[in-house]
PDB file of C-alpha atoms in Angstrom:
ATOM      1  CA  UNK A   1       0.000   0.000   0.000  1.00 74.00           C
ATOM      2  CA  UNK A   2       0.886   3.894  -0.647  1.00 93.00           C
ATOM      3  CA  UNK A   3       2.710   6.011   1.529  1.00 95.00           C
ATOM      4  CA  UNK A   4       0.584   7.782   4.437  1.00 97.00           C
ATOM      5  CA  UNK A   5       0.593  11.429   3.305  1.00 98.00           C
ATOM      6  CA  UNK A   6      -0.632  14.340   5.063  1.00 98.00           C
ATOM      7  CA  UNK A   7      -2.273  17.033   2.724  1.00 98.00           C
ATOM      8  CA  UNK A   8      -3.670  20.318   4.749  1.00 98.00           C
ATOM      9  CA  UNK A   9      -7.264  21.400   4.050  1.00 98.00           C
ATOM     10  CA  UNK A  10      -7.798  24.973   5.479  1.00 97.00           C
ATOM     11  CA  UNK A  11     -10.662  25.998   4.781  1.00 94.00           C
ATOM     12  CA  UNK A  12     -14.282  26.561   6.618  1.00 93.00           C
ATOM     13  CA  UNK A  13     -16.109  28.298   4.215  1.00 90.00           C
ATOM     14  CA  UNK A  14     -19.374  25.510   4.582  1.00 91.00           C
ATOM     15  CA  UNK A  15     -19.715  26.473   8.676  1.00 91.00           C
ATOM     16  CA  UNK A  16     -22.880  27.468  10.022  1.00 89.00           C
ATOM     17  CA  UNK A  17     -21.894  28.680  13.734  1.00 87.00           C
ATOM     18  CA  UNK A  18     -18.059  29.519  13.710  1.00 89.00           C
ATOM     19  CA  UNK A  19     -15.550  30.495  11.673  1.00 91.00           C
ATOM     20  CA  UNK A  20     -11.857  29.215  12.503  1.00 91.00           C
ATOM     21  CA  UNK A  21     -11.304  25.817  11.629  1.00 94.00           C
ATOM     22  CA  UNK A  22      -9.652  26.805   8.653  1.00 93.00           C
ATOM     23  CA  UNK A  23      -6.655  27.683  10.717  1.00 96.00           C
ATOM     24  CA  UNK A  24      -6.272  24.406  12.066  1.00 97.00           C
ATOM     25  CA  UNK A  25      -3.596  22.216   9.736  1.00 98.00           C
ATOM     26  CA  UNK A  26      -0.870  24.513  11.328  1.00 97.00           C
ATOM     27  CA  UNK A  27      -2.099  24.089  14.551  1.00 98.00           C
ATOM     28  CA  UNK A  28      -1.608  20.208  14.305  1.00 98.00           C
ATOM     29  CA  UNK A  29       1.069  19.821  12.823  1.00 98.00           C
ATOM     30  CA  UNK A  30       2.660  22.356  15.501  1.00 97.00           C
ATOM     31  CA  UNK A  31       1.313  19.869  17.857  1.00 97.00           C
ATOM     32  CA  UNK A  32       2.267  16.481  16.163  1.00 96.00           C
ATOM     33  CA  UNK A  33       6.099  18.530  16.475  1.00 93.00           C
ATOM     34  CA  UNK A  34       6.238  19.040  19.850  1.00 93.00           C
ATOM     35  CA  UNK A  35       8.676  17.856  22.238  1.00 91.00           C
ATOM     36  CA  UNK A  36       6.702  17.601  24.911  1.00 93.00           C
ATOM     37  CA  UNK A  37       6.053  14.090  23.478  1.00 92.00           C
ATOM     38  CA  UNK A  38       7.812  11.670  20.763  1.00 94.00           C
ATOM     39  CA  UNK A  39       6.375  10.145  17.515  1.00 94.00           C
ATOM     40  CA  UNK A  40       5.710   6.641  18.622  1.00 96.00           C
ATOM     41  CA  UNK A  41       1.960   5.750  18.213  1.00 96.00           C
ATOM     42  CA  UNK A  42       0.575   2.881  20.797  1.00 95.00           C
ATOM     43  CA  UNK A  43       0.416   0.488  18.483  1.00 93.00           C
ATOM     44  CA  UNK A  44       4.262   0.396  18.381  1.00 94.00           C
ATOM     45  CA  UNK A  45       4.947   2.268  15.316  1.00 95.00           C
ATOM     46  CA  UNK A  46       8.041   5.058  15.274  1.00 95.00           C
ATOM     47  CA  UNK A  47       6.933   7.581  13.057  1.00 95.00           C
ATOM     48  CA  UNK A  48      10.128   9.639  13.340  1.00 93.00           C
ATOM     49  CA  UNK A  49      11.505   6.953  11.042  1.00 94.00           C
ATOM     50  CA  UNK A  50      11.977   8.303   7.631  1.00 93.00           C
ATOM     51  CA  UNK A  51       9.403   7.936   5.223  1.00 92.00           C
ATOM     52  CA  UNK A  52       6.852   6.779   7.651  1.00 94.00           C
ATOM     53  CA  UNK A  53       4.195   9.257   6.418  1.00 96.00           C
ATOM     54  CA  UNK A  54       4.818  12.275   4.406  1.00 97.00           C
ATOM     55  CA  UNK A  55       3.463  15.573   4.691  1.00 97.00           C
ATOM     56  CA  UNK A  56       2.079  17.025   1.310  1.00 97.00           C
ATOM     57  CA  UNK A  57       1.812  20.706   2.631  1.00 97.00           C
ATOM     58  CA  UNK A  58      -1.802  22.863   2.397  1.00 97.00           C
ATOM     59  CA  UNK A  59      -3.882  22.724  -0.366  1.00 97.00           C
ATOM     60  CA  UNK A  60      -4.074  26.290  -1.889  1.00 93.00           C
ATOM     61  CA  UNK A  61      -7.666  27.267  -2.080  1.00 91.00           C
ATOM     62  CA  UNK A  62     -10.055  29.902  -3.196  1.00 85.00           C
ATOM     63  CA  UNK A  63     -13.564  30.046  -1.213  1.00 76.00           C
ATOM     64  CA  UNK A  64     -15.695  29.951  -4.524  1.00 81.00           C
ATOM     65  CA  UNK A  65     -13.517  27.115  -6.286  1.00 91.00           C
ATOM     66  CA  UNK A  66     -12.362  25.147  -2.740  1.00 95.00           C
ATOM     67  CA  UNK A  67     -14.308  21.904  -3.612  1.00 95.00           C
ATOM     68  CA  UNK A  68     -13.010  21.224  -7.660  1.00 96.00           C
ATOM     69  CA  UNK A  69      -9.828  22.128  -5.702  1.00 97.00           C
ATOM     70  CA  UNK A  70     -10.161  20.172  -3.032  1.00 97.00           C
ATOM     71  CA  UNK A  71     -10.913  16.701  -5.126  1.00 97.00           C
ATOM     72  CA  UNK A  72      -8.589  17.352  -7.573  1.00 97.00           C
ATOM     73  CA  UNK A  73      -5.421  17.561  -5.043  1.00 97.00           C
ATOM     74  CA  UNK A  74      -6.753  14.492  -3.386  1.00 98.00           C
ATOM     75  CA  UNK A  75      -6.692  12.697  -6.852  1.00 98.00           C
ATOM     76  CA  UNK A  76      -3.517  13.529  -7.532  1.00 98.00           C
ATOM     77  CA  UNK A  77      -2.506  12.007  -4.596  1.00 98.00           C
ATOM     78  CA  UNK A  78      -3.951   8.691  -4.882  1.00 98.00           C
ATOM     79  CA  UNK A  79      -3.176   9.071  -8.778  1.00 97.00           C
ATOM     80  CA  UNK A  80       0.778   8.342  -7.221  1.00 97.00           C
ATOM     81  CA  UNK A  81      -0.498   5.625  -4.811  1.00 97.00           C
ATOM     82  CA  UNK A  82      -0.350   7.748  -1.954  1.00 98.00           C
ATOM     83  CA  UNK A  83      -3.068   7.719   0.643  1.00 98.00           C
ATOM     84  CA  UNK A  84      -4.026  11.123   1.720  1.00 98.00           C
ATOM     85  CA  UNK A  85      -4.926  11.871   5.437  1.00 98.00           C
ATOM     86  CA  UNK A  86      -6.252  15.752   5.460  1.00 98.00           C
ATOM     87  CA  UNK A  87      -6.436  18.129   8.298  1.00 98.00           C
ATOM     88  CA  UNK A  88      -9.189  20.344   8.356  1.00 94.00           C
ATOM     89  CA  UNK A  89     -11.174  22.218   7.555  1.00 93.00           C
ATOM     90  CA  UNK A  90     -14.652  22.061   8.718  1.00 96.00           C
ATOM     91  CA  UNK A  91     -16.565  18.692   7.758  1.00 97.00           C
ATOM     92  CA  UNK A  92     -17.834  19.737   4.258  1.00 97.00           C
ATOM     93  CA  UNK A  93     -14.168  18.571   2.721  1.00 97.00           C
ATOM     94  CA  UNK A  94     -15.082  15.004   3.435  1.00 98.00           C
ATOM     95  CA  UNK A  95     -17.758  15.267   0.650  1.00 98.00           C
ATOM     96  CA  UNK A  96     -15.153  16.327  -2.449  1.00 98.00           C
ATOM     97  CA  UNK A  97     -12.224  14.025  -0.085  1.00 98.00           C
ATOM     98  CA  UNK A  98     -14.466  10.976  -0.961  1.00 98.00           C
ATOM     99  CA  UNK A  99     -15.457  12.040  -4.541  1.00 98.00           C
ATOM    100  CA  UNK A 100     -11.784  11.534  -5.394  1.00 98.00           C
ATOM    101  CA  UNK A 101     -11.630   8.344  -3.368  1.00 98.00           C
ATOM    102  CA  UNK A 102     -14.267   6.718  -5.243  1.00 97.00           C
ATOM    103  CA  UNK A 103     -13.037   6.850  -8.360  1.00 96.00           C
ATOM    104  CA  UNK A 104     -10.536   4.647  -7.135  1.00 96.00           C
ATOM    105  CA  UNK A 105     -12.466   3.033  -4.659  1.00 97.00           C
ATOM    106  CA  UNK A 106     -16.129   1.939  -5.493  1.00 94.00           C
ATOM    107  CA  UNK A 107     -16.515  -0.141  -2.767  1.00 95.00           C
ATOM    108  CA  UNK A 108     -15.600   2.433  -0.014  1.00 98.00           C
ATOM    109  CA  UNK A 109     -16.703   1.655   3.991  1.00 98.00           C
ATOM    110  CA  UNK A 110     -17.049   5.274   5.468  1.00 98.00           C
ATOM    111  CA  UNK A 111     -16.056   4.802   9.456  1.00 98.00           C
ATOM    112  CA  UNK A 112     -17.348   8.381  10.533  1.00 98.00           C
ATOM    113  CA  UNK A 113     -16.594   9.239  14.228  1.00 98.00           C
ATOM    114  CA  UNK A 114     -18.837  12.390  15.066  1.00 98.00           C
ATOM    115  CA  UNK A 115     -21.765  14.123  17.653  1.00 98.00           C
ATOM    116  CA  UNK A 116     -23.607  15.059  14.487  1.00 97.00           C
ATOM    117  CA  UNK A 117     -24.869  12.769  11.418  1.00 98.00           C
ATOM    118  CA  UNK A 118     -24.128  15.739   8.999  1.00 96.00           C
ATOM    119  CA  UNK A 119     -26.991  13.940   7.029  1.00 98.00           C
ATOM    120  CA  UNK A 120     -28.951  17.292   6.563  1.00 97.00           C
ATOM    121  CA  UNK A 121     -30.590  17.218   2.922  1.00 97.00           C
ATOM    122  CA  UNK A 122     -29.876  20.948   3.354  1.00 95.00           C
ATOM    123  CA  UNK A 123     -28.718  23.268   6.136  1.00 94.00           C
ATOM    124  CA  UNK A 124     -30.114  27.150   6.087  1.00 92.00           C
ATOM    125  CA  UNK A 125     -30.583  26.659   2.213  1.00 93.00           C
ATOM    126  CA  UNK A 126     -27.099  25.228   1.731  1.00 93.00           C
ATOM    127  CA  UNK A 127     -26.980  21.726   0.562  1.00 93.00           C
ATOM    128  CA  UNK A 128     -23.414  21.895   0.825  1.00 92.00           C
ATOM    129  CA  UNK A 129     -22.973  23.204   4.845  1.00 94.00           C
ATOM    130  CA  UNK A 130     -20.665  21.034   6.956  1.00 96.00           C
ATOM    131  CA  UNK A 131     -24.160  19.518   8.209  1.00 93.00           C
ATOM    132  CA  UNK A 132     -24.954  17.730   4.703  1.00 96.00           C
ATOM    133  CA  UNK A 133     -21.562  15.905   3.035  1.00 97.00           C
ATOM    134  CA  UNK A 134     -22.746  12.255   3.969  1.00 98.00           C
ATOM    135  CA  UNK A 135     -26.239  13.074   2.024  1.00 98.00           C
ATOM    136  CA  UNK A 136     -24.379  14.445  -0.477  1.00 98.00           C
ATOM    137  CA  UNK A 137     -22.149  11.364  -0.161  1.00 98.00           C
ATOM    138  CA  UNK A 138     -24.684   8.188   0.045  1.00 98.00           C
ATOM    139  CA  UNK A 139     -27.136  10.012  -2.725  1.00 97.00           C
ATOM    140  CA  UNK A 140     -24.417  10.016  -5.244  1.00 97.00           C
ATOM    141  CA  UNK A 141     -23.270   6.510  -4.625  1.00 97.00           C
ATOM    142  CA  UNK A 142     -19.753   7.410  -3.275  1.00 98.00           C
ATOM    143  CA  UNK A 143     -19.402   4.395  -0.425  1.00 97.00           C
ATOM    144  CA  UNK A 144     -20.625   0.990  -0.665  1.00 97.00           C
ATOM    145  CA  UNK A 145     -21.035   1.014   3.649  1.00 98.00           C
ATOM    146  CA  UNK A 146     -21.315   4.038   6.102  1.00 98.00           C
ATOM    147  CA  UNK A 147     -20.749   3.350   9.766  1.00 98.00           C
ATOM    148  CA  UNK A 148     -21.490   6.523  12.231  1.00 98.00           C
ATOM    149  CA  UNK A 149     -20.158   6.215  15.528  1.00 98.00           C
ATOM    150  CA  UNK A 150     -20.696   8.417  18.409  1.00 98.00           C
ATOM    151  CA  UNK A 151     -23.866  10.536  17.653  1.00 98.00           C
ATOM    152  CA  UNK A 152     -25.945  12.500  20.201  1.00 98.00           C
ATOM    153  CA  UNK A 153     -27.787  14.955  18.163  1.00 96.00           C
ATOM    154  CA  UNK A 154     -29.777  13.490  15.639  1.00 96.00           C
ATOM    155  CA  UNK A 155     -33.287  15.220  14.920  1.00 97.00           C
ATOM    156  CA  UNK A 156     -36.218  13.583  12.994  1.00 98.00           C
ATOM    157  CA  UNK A 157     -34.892  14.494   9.653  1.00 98.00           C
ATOM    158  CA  UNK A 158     -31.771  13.056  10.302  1.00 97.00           C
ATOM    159  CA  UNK A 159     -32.903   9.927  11.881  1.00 98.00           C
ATOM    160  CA  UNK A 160     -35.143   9.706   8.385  1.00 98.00           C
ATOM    161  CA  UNK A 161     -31.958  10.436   6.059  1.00 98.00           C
ATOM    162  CA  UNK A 162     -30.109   7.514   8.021  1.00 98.00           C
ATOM    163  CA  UNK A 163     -32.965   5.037   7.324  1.00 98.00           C
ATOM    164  CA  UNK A 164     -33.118   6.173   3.788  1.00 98.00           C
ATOM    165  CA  UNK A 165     -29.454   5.917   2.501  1.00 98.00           C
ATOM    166  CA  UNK A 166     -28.984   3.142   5.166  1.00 98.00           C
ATOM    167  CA  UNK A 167     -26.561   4.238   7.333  1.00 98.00           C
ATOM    168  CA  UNK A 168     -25.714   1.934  10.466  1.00 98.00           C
ATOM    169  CA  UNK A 169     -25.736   5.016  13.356  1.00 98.00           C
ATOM    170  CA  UNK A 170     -24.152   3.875  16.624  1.00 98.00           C
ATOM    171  CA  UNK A 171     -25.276   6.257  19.190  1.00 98.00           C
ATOM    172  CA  UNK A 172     -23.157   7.787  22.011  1.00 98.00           C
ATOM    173  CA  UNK A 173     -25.083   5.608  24.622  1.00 97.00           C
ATOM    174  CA  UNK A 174     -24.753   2.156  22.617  1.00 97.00           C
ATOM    175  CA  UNK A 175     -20.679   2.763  22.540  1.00 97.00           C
ATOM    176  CA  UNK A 176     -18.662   1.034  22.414  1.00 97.00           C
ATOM    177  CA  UNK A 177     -19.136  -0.641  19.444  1.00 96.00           C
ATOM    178  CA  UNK A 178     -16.169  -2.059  18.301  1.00 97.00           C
ATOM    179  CA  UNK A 179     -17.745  -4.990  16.494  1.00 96.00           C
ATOM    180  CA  UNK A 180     -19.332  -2.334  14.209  1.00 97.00           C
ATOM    181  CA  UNK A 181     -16.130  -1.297  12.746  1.00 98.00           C
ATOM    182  CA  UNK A 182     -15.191  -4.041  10.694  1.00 97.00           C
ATOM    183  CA  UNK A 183     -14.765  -4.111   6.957  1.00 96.00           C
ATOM    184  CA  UNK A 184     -13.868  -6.338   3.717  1.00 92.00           C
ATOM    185  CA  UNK A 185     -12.078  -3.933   1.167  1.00 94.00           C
ATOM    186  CA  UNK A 186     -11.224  -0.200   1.907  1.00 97.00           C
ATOM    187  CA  UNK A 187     -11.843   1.810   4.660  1.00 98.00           C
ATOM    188  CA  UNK A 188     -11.829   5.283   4.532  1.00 98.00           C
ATOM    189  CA  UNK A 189     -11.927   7.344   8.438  1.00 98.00           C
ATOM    190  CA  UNK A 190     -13.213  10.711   9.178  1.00 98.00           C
ATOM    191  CA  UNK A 191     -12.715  12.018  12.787  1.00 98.00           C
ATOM    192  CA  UNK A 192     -14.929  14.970  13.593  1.00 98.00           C
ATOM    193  CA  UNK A 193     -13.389  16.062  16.992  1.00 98.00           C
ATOM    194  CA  UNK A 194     -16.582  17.328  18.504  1.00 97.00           C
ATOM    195  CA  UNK A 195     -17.124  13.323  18.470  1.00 98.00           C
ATOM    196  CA  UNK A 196     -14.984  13.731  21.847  1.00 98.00           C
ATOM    197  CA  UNK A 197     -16.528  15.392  24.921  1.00 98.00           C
ATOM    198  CA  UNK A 198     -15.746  19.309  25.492  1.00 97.00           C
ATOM    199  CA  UNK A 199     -13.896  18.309  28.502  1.00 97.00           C
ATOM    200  CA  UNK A 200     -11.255  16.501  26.546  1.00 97.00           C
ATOM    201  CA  UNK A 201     -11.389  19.029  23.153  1.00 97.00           C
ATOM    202  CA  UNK A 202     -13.171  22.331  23.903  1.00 97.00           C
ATOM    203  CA  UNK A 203     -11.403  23.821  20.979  1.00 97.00           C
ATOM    204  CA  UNK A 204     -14.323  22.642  18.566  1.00 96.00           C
ATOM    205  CA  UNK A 205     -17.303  25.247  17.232  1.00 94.00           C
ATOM    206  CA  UNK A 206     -19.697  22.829  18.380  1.00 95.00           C
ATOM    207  CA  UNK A 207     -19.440  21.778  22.080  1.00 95.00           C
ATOM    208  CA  UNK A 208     -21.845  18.886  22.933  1.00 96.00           C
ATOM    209  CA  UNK A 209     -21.585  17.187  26.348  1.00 97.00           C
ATOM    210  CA  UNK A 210     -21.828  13.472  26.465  1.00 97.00           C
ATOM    211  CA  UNK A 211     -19.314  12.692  24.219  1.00 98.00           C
ATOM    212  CA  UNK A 212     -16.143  10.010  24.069  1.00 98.00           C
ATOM    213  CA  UNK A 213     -12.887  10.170  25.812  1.00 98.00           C
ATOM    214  CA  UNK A 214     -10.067  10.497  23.835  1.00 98.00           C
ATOM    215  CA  UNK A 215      -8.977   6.840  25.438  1.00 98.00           C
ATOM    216  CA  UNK A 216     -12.583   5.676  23.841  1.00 98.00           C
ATOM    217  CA  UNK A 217     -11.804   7.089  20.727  1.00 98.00           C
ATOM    218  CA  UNK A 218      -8.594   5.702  20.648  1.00 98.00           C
ATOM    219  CA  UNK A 219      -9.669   2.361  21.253  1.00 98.00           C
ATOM    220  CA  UNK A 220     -12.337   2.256  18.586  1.00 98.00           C
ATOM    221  CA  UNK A 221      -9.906   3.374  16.008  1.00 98.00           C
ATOM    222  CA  UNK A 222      -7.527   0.749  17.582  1.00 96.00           C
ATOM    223  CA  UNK A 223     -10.203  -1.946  16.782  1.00 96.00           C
ATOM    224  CA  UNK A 224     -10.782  -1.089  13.093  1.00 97.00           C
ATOM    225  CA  UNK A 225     -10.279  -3.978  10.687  1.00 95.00           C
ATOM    226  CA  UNK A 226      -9.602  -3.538   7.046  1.00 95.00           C
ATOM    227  CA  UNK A 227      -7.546  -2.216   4.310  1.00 96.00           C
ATOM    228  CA  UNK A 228      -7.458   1.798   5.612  1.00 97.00           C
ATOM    229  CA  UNK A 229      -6.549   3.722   2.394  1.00 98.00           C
ATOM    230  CA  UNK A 230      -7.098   7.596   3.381  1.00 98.00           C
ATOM    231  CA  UNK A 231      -8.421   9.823   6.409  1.00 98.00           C
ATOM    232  CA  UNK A 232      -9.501  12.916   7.179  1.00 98.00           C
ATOM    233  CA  UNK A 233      -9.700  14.897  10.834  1.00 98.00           C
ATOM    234  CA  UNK A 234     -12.150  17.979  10.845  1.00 98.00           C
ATOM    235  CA  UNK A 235     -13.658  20.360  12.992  1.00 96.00           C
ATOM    236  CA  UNK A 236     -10.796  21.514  15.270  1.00 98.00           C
ATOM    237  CA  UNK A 237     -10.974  25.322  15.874  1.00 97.00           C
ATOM    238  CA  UNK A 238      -8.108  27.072  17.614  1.00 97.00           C
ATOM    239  CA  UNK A 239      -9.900  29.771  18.450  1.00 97.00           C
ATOM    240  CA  UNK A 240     -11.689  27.734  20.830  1.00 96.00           C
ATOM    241  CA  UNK A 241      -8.846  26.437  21.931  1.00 96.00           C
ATOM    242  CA  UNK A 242      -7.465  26.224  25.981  1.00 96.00           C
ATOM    243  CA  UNK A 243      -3.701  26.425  25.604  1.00 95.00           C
ATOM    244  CA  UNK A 244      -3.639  24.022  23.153  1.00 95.00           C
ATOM    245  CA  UNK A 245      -4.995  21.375  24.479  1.00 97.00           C
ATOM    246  CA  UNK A 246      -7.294  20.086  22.033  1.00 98.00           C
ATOM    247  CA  UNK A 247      -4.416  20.410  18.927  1.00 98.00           C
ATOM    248  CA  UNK A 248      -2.569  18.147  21.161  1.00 98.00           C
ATOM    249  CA  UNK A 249      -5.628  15.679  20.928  1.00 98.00           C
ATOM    250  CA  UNK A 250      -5.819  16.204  17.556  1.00 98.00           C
ATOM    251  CA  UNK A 251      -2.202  15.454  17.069  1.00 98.00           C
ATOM    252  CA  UNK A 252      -2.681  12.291  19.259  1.00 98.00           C
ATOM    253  CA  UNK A 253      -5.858  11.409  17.107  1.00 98.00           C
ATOM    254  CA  UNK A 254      -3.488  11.928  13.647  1.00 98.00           C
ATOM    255  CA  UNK A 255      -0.651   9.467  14.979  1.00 98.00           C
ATOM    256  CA  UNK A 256      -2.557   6.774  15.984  1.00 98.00           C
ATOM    257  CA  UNK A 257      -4.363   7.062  12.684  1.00 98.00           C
ATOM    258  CA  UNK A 258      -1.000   7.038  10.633  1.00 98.00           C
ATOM    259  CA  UNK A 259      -0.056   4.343  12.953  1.00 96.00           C
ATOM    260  CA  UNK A 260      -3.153   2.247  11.949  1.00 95.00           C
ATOM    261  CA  UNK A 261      -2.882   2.895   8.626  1.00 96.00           C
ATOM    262  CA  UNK A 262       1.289   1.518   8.764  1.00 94.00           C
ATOM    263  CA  UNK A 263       0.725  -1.268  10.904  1.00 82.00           C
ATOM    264  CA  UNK A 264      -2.408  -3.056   9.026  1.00 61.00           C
TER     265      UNK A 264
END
């Protein structure tokens, strides 16, 4: 399999609440360079060995053109056999992220770790808000499988867009469900880090109590089985930040991702 490559997304031009998560790739990569800790991921992989992962720098993006741009970058990396883990970005960049990935990979299983469903047919008129990419995902045909884990917010309409498109949504007070989290074929993750409890991440736009510990969230990505050929982490807003705190989660979130992702 390709090379683990990080590729920045900055941009949060699809938010409905708060601006600022467009600032985070430099936050987390800031954090994944710290000394305060090392580059070894629990599962026993170094990555401050060269060529572990690479790092593909930001994506440079216009507001109006962000999602062509957006899914053409992607393709180029998998056109070299990498496979692209993004920063974010607010969670709209998952929908163009997994356009590109499908024409590679028809038979996609979507793991999406997240408080919200984000299955919105539209948000405040937009169809493409950061509520909406897995309707826009699943009504175009762009996974085979999608797998929610972690949601404590769905409303009537959203509950009626999961039974529609058939998504399997475990809900914060079913977790754990590791069991749920295994695929044949590839697996593509997205980590929405209000998925975690405020406590653990306050710097998020969207705090909603009742969420995972980063130790939970670690686990279930620990207990993913299948062939894991990109990533993406969203939703991070330094702004919101205490003293970094939550871009050291977010850093911690990334390695143990990459280390996944080697170690399969």
């Amino acid at each position: 399999m390709g090379t683990p490559t990080l590729i920045g997304i900055p941009f949060d031009g699809q938010s409905s609440y708060l601006r600022g998560a467009g600032d985070a790739p430099a936050k987390i990569r800031e954090a994944l360079a710290c000394e305060s800790s090392n580059m070894w991921t629990e599962v026993g992989v170094d990555l401050g060995r060269p060529r572990m992962y690479e790092d593909a720098g930001d994506l440079a993006l216009s507001e109006k053109e962000a999602f062509g741009a957006i899914e053409a970058g992607i393709g180029r990396l998998l056109d070299i056999g990498k496979r692209p883990v993004a920063l974010g970005g607010d969670h709209s960049i998952t929908f163009p992220i997994v356009k590109a990935f499908a024409r590679k990979y028809p038979e996609l299983t979507i793991f999406h770790f997240d408080a919200h469903p984000d299955l919105y047919d539209e948000f405040e008129g937009n169809r493409l808000s950061h509520a909406c990419p897995f309707a826009r995902i699943m009504e175009s045909g762009l996974a085979k499988k999608l797998v929610q884990v972690g949601i404590r917010t769905a409303n009537r309409h959203q509950r009626e867009q999961a039974a529609k498109f058939g998504v399997e949504v475990v809900e914060m007070r079913s977790v754990p469900a590791y069991d749920k989290l295994k695929a044949t074929g590839p697996v593509y993750i997205t980590f929405d880090m209000d998925v975690l409890d405020p406590a653990f991440a306050p710097g998020i736009s969207h705090w909603e109590p009742g969420g995972m510990s980063v130790r939970e969230a670690v686990a279930h990505l620990q207990s993913i089985e299948g062939e894991i050929v990109g990533a993406d982490l969203v939703e991070y807003n330094p702004i919101r930040d205490v003293q970094g705190m939550t871009a050291m989660v977010a850093a911690k979130i990334v390695k143990e991702i990459l280390g996944r992702m080697i170690g399969s």
